[in-house]
Coordinates of C-alpha atoms in Angstrom, one line a residue:
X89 CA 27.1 13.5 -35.5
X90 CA 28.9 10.9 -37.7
X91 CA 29.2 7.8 -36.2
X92 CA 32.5 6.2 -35.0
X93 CA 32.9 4.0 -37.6
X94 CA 32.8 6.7 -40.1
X95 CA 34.9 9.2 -38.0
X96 CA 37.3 6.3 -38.1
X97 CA 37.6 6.3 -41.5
X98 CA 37.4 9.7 -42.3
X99 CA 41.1 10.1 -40.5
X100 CA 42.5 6.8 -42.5
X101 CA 41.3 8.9 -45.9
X102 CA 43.1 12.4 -44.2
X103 CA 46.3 10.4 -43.2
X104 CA 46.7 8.7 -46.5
X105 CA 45.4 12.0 -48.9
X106 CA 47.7 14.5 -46.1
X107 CA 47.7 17.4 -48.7
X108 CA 43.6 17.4 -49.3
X109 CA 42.0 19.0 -46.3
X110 CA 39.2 16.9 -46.4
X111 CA 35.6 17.5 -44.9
X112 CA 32.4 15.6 -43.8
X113 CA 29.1 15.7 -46.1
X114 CA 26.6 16.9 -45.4
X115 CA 27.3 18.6 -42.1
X116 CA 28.8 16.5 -40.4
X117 CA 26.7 13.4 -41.5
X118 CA 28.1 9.9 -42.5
X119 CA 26.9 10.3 -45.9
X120 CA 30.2 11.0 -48.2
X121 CA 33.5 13.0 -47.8
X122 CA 34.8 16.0 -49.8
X123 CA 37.7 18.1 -50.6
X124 CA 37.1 21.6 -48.7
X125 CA 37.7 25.1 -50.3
X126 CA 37.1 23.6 -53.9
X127 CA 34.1 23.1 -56.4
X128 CA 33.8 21.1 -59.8
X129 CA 33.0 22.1 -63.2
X130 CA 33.2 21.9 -66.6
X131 CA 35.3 23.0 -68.3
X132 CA 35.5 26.3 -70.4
X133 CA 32.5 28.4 -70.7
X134 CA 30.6 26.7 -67.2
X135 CA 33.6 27.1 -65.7
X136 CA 33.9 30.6 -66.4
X137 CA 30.1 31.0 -65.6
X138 CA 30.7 29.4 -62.2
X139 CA 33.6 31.4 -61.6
X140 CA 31.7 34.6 -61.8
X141 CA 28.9 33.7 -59.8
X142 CA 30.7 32.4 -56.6
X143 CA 32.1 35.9 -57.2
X144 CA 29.1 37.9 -57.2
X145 CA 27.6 35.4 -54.2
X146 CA 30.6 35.6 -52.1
X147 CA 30.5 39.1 -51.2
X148 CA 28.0 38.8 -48.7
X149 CA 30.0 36.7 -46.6
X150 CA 32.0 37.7 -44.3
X151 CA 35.7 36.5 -44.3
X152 CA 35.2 35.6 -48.2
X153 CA 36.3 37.4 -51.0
X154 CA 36.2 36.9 -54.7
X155 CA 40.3 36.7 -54.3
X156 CA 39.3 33.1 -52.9
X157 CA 37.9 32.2 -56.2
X158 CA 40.6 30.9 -58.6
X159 CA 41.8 27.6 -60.6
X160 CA 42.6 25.4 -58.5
X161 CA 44.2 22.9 -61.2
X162 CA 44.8 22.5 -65.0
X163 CA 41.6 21.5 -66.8
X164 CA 41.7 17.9 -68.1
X165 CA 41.1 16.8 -71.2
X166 CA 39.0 13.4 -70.8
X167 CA 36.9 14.1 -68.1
X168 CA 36.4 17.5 -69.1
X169 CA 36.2 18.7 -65.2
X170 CA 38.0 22.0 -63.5
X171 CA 38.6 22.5 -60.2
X172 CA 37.8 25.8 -58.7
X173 CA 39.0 27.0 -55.0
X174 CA 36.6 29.2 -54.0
X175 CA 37.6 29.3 -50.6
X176 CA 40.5 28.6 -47.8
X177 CA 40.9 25.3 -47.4
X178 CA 42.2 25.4 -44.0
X179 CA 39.3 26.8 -42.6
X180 CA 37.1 25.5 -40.6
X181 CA 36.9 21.9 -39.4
X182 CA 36.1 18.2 -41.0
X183 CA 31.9 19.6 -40.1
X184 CA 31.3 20.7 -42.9
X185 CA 32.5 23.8 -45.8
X186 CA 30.9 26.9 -45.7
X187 CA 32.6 28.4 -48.7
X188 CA 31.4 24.5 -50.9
X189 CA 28.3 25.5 -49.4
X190 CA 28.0 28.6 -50.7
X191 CA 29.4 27.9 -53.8
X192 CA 26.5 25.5 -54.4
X193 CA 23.8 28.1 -53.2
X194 CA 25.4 30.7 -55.9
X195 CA 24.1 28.6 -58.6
X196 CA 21.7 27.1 -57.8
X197 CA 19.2 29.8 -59.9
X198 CA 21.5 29.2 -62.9
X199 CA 21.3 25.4 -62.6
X200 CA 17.3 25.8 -62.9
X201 CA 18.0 28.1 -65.9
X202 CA 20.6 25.4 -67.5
X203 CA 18.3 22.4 -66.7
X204 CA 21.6 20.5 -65.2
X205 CA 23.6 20.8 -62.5
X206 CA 26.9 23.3 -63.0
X207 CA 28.5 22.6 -60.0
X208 CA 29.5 20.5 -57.5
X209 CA 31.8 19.2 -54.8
X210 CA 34.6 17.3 -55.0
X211 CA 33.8 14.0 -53.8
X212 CA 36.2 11.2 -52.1
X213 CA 35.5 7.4 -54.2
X214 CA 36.2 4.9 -52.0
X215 CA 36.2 1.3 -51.4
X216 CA 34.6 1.7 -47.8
X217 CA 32.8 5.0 -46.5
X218 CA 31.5 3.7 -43.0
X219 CA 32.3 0.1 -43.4
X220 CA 35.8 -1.0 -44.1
X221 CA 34.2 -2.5 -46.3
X222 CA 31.6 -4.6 -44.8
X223 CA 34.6 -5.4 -42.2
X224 CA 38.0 -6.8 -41.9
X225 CA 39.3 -9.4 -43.6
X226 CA 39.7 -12.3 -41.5
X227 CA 42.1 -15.3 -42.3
X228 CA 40.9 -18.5 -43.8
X229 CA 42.6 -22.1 -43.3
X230 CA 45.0 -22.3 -46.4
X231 CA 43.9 -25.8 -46.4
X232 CA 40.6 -24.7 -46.9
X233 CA 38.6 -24.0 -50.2
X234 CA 37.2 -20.5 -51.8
X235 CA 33.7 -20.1 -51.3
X236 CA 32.3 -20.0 -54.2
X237 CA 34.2 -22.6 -55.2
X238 CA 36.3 -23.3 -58.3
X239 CA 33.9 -24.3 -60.8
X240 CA 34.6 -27.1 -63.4
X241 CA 35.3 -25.3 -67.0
X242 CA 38.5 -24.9 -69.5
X243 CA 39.9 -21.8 -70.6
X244 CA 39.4 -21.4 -74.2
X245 CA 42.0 -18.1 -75.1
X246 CA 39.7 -17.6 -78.2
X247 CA 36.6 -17.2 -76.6
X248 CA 37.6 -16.4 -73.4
X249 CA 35.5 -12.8 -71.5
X250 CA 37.9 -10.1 -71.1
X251 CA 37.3 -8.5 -67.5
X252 CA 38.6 -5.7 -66.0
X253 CA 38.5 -5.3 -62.5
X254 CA 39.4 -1.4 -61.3
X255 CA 40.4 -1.6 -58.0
X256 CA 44.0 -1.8 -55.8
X257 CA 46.6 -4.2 -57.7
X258 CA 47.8 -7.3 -57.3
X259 CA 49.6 -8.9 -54.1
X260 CA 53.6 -9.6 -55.7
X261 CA 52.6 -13.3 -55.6
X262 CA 49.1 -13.1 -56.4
X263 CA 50.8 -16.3 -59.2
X264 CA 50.6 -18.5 -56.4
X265 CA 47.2 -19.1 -55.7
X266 CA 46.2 -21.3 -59.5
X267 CA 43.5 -19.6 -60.7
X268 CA 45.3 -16.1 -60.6
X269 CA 47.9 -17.5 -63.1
X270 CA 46.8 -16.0 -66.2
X271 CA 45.5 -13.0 -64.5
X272 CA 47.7 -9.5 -65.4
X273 CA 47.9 -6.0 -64.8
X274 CA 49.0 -3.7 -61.9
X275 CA 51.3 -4.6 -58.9
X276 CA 49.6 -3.2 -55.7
X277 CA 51.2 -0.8 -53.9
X278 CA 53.2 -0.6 -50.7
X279 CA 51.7 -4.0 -49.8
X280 CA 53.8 -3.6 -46.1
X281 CA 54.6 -0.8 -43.9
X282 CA 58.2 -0.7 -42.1
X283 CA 57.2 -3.1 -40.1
X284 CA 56.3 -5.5 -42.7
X285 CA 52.3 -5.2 -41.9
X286 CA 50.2 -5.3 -44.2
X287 CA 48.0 -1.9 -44.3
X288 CA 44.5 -1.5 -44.8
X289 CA 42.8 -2.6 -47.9
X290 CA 45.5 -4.4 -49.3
X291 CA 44.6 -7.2 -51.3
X292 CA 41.2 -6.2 -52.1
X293 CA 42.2 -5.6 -55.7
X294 CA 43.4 -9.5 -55.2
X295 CA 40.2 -10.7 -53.6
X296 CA 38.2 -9.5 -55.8
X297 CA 40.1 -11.3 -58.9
X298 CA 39.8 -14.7 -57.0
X299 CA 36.2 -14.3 -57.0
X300 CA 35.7 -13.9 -60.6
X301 CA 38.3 -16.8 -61.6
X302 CA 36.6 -19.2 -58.9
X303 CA 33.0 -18.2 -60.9
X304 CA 34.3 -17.5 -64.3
X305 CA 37.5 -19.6 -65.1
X306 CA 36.9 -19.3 -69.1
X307 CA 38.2 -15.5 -68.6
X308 CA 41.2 -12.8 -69.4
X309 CA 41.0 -10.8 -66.2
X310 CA 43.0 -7.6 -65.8
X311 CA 43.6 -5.9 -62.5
X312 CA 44.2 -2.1 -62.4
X313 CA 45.5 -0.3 -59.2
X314 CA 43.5 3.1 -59.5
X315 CA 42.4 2.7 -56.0
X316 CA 45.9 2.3 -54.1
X317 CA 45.9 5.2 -52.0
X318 CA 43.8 3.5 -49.1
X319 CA 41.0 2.8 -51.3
X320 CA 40.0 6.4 -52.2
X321 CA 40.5 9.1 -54.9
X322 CA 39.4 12.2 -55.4
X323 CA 36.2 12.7 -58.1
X324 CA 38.0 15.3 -59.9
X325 CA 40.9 12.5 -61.0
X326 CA 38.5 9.7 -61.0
X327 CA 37.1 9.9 -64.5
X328 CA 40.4 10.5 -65.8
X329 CA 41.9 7.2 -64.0
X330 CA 38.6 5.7 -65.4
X331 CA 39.6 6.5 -69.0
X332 CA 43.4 5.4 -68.4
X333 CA 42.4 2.0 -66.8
X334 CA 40.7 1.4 -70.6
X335 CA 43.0 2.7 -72.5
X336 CA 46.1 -0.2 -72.4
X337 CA 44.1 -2.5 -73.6
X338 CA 40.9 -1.2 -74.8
X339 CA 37.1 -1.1 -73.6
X340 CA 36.6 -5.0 -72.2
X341 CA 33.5 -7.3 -71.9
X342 CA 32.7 -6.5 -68.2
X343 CA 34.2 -4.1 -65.9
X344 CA 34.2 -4.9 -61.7
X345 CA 34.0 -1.7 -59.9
X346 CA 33.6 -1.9 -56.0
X347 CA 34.3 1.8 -55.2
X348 CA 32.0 4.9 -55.4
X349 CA 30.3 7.6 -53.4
X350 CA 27.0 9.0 -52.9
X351 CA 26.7 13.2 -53.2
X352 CA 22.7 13.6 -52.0
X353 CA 21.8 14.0 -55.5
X354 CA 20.1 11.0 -58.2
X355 CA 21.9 12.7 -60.8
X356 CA 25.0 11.0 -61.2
X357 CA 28.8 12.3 -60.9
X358 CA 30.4 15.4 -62.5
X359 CA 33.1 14.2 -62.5
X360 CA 32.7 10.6 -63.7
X361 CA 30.1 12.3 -66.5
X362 CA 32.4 11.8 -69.6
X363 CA 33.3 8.6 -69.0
X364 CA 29.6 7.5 -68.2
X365 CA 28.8 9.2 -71.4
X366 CA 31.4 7.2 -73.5
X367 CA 31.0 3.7 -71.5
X368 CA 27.1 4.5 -72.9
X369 CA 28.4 4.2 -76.0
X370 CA 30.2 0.9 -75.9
X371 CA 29.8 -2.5 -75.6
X372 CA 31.7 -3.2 -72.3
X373 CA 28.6 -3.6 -69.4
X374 CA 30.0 -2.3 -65.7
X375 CA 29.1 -4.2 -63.0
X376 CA 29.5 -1.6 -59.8
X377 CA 28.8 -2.2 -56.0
X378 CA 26.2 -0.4 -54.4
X379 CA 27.9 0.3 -51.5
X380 CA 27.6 -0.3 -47.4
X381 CA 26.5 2.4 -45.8
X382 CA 23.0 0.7 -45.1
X383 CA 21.2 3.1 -46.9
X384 CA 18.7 3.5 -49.5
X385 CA 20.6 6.6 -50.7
X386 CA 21.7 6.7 -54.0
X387 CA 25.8 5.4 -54.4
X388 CA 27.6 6.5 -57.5
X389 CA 28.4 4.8 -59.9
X390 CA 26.1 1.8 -59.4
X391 CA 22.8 4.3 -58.9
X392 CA 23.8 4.9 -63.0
X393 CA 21.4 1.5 -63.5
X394 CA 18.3 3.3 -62.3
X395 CA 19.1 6.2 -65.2
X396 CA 17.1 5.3 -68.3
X397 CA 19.8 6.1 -70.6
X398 CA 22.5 3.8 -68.7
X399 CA 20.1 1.0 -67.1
X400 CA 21.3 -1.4 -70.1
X401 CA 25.5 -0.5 -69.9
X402 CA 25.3 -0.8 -65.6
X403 CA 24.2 -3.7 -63.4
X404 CA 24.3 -2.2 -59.7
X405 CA 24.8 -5.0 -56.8
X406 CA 23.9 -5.3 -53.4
X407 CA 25.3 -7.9 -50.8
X408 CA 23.2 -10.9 -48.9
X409 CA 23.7 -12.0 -45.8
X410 CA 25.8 -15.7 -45.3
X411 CA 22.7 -17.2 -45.2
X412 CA 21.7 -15.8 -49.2
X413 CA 17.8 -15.0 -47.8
X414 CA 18.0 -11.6 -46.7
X415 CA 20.2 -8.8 -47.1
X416 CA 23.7 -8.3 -45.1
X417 CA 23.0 -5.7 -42.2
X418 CA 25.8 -3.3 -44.6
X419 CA 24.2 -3.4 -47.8
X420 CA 22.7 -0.6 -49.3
X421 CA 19.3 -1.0 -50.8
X422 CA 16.6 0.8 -52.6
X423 CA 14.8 0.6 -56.1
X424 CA 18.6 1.6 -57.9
X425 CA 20.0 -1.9 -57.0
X426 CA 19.0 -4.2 -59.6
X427 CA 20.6 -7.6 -58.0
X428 CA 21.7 -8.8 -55.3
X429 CA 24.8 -11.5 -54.3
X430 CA 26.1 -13.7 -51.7
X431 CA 28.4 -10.7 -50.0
X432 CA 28.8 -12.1 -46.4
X433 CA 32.2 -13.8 -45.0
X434 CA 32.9 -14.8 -48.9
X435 CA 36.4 -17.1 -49.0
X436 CA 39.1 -15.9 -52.1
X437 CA 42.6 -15.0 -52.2
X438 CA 43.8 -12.0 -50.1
X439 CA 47.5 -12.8 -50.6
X440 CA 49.8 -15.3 -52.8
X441 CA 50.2 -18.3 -50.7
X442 CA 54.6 -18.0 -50.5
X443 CA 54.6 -16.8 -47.1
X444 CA 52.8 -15.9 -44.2
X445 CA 52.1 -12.2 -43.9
X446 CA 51.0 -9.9 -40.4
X447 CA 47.7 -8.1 -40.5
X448 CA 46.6 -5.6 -37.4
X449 CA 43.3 -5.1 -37.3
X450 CA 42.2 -0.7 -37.7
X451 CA 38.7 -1.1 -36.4
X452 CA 37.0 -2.5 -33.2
X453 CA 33.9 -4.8 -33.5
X454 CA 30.6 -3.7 -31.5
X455 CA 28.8 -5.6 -29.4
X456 CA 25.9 -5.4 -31.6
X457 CA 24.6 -5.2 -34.9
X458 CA 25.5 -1.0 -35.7
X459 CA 22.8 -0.3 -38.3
X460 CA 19.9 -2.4 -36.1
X461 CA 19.8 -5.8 -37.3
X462 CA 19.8 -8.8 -34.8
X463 CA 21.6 -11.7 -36.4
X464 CA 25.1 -13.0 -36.2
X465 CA 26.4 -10.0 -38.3
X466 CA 30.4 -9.2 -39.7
X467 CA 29.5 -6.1 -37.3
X468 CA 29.7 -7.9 -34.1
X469 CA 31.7 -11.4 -35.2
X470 CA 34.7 -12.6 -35.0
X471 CA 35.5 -10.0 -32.1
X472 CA 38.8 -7.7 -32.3
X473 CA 40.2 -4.8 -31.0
X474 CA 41.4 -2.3 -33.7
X475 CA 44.1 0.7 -34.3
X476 CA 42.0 3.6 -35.2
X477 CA 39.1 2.3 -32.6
X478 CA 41.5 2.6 -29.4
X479 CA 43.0 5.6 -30.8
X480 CA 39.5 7.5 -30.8
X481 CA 38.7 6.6 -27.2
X482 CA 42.5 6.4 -25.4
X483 CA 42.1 3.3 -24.4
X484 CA 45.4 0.8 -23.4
X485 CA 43.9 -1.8 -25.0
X486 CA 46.3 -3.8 -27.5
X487 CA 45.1 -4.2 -31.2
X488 CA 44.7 -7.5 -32.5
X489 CA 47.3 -9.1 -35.0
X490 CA 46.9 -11.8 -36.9
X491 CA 48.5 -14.0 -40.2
X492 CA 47.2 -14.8 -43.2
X493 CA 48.6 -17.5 -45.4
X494 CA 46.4 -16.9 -48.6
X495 CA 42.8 -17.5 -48.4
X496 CA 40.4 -14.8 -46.1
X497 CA 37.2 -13.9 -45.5
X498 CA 35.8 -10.8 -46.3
X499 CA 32.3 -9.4 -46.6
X500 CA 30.9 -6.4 -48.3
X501 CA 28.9 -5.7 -51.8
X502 CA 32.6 -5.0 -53.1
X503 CA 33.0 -8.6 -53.3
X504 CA 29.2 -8.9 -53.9
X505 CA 30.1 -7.0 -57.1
X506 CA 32.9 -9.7 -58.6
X507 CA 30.6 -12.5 -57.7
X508 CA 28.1 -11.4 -60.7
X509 CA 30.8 -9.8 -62.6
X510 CA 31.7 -13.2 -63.0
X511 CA 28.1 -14.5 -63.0
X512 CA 28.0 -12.5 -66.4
X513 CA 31.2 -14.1 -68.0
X514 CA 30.1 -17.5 -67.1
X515 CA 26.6 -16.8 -68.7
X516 CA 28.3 -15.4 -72.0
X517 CA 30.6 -18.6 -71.9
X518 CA 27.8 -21.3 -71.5
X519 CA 25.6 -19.4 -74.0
X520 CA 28.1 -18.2 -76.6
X521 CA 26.8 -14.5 -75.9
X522 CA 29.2 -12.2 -77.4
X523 CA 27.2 -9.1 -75.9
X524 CA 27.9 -8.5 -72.1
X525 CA 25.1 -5.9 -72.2
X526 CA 22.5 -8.9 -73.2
X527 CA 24.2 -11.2 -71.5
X528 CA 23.0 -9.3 -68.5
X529 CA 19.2 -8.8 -69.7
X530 CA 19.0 -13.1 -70.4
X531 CA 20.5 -13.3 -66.9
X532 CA 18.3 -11.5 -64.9
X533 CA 15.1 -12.3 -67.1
X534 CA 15.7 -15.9 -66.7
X535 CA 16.6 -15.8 -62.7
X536 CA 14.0 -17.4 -60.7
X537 CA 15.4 -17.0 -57.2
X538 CA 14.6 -14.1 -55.1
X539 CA 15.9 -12.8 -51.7
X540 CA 14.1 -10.4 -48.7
X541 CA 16.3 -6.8 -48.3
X542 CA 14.2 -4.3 -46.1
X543 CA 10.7 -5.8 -46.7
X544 CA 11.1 -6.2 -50.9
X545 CA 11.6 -9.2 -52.3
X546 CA 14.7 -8.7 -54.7
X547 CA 16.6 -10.5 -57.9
X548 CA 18.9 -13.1 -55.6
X549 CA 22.6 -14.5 -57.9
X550 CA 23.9 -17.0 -56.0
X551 CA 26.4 -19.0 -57.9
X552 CA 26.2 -23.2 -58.3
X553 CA 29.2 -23.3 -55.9
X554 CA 28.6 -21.1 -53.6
X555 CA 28.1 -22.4 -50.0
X556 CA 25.9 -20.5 -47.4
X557 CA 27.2 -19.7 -43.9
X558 CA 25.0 -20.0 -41.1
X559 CA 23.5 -17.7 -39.7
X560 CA 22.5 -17.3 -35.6
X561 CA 18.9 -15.2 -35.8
X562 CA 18.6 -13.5 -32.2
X563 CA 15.1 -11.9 -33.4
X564 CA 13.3 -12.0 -37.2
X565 CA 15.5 -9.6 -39.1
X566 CA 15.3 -5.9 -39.6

């Protein structure tokens, strides 16, 4: 059974995606999300091939015919991907797909044949699976500072690092807040709902800008809004958006990515494969969080950086707790994160600083740590009462509001993610590396500080300015 967090968020994806019956993955587990009644593949001929086969497989279940097999979409012409319905989408429950299953099953023989996969599901990228992202934002004094701080350093539009961070956009008065002046590119997205409130995961896009202009300020940073809808997208128009967010103003130095998904497999995306494939190819190095699910499962696209033929063009990141030693109870971990950052109750931007804005919290805190560990965690602290949390168990208690005037805290490796994204710019800057990809190699060859994550002693970033936050220990951590 998925846990409550995860159930929570499942129906925030449904209510914002209301015309993609969505399911659970696998089974009812808290391990990804996916459109039902619908499989991926290549286009033309594997298509075709996969077509045929969840033909031939579905007649020996009941209630499935090969009528259900059919286009679902027109085939793209970037990411190369086609959606196939091979079943009814409204059948069944958010537990699971029997028809995805079978689809899978029915080519499974051909995928040995072929040597790669064929097929797969249609996958839900998001900004926060089980975790929102590590938690809520929580609001900052406005007379307070980011954390990291602003580091000391001129922008230079000659030599400056061209960053692009793909994301949700920027707040209307993002211009406010200094460091954000030069910044440019989307506007987010229904910032408010009718009540003037803002909705969940607004700002993030924002956030995550602060971070790299408080680390990097000798950079060109461009924020796209692929990730509005609530954070998430579906795989099948993720490597497309992927391709558009490069195309305005070609491939940059670094790209930020603090979305992704994991599918139970270690080989990569279908539907992010042509853009991998052509990223490969190019200079621009993408620095992509590993997500928070607490799990050593591997999280697409960061999990790219353990694949020999993209460890050089990705850098996948991992959050540390306030304290920088260990690793934050949310992080995931495992042999496919190459670094990890500061992650925990980091201080940037949410909003411009023109007015005061409402925020009501979705999600309840627990009483303690919900993935084991037993330290002042963003799990259990600062306590709230939230929406979606109340909803679930009928409860009369009120949801917590509160107002933010600019600066939050936030945790979660999507800000973990920014924080070397920016480590990288600042390197290239100090060291007049044109090459992000070797700017990435020098960075981590030459770090000499390490960090504890599950028992392995890992590559630790922590920027010059960045300030640790203490950290309560109730018993040696997990």
């Amino acid at each position: 059974m998925a846990p409550q967090r995860f159930q929570e968020q499942f129906e925030q994806m449904q209510r914002s995606m209301p015309d993609v019956p969505l399911a659970m993955g696998p089974d009812d587990s808290a391990e990804f999300v996916y459109e039902k009644g619908v499989v991926l593949a290549r286009d033309g001929e594997e298509a075709r091939l996969v077509e045929d086969r969840v033909r031939e497989h579905f007649t020996a279940f009941t209630g499935l015919t090969a009528d259900h097999v059919r286009r679902a979409g027109p085939e793209t012409n970037r990411s190369g991907i086609t959606r196939i319905q091979v079943g009814d989408p409204g059948h069944g429950d958010r537990r699971g797909d029997r028809a995805v299953a079978g689809a899978l099953r029915a080519l499974r023989e051909a995928e040995g044949r072929a040597g790669r996969r064929l097929v797969s599901r249609n996958h839900v990228v998001s900004i926060a699976v089980n975790c929102c992202p590590g938690d809520e934002p929580v609001p900052a004094p406005i007379t307070g500072a980011p954390n990291p701080a602003l580091v000391d350093g001129i922008y230079d539009a000659d030599t400056a690092i061209g960053v692009l961070v793909v994301d949700t956009g920027l707040m209307r008065d993002y211009r406010s807040y200094p460091p954000l002046a030069r910044a440019q590119g989307d506007a987010q997205l229904n910032e408010c709902d009718d009540q003037g409130i803002l909705q969940q995961y607004v700002g993030h896009g924002t956030f995550i800008a602060g971070l790299v202009a408080a680390v990097a300020p000798n950079t060109d940073i461009t924020v796209r809004n692929t990730l509005n809808d609530a954070g998430a997208i579906l795989e099948s128009e993720f490597g497309e958006k992927l391709f558009e967010s490069v195309d305005a103003n070609g491939w940059p130095d670094v790209m930020s990515l603090s979305a992704g998904t994991s599918n139970g497999r270690t080989d990569g995306l279908l539907g992010v494969d042509a853009f991998m494939q052509e990223l490969r190819d190019q200079r621009t190095l993408l620095v992509a969080a590993a997500g928070n699910n607490a799990s050593a499962t591997p999280f697409w696209p960061a999990a790219y950086a353990s694949l020999p033929e993209y460890e050089n063009a990705v850098l996948s990141v991992g959050a540390l707790r306030g304290d920088g030693e260990y690793g934050a109870c949310f992080s995931n971990h495992g042999s496919w994160v190459k670094a990890y950052a500061p992650g925990e109750r980091l201080t940037s931007a949410l909003t411009g600083f023109d007015a005061p804005v409402p925020y009501v919290y979705q999600h309840s805190t627990y009483d303690a740590c919900r993935f084991g560990f037993a330290y002042s965690c963003t799990c259990q602290s600062p306590r709230h009462t939230g929406v979606l949390t109340e909803e679930r168990e009928t409860t009369t208690a009120k949801p917590d509001q509160v107002m933010f005037e600019g600066f939050a805290h936030w945790s979660g490796t999507s800000f973990a993610t920014p924080v070397v994204a920016g480590m990288i710019a600042a390197h290239m800057t100090a060291h007049k590396e044109t090459d992000p990809r070797a700017a990435r190699t020098q960075l981590l060859s030459g770090n000499t500080e390490f960090a504890e994550v599950r028992g392995a002693h890992v590559p630790a970033l922590r920027p010059a300015t960045w300030r640790p936050v203490p950290v309560v220990q109730l018993t040696p951590p997990a």
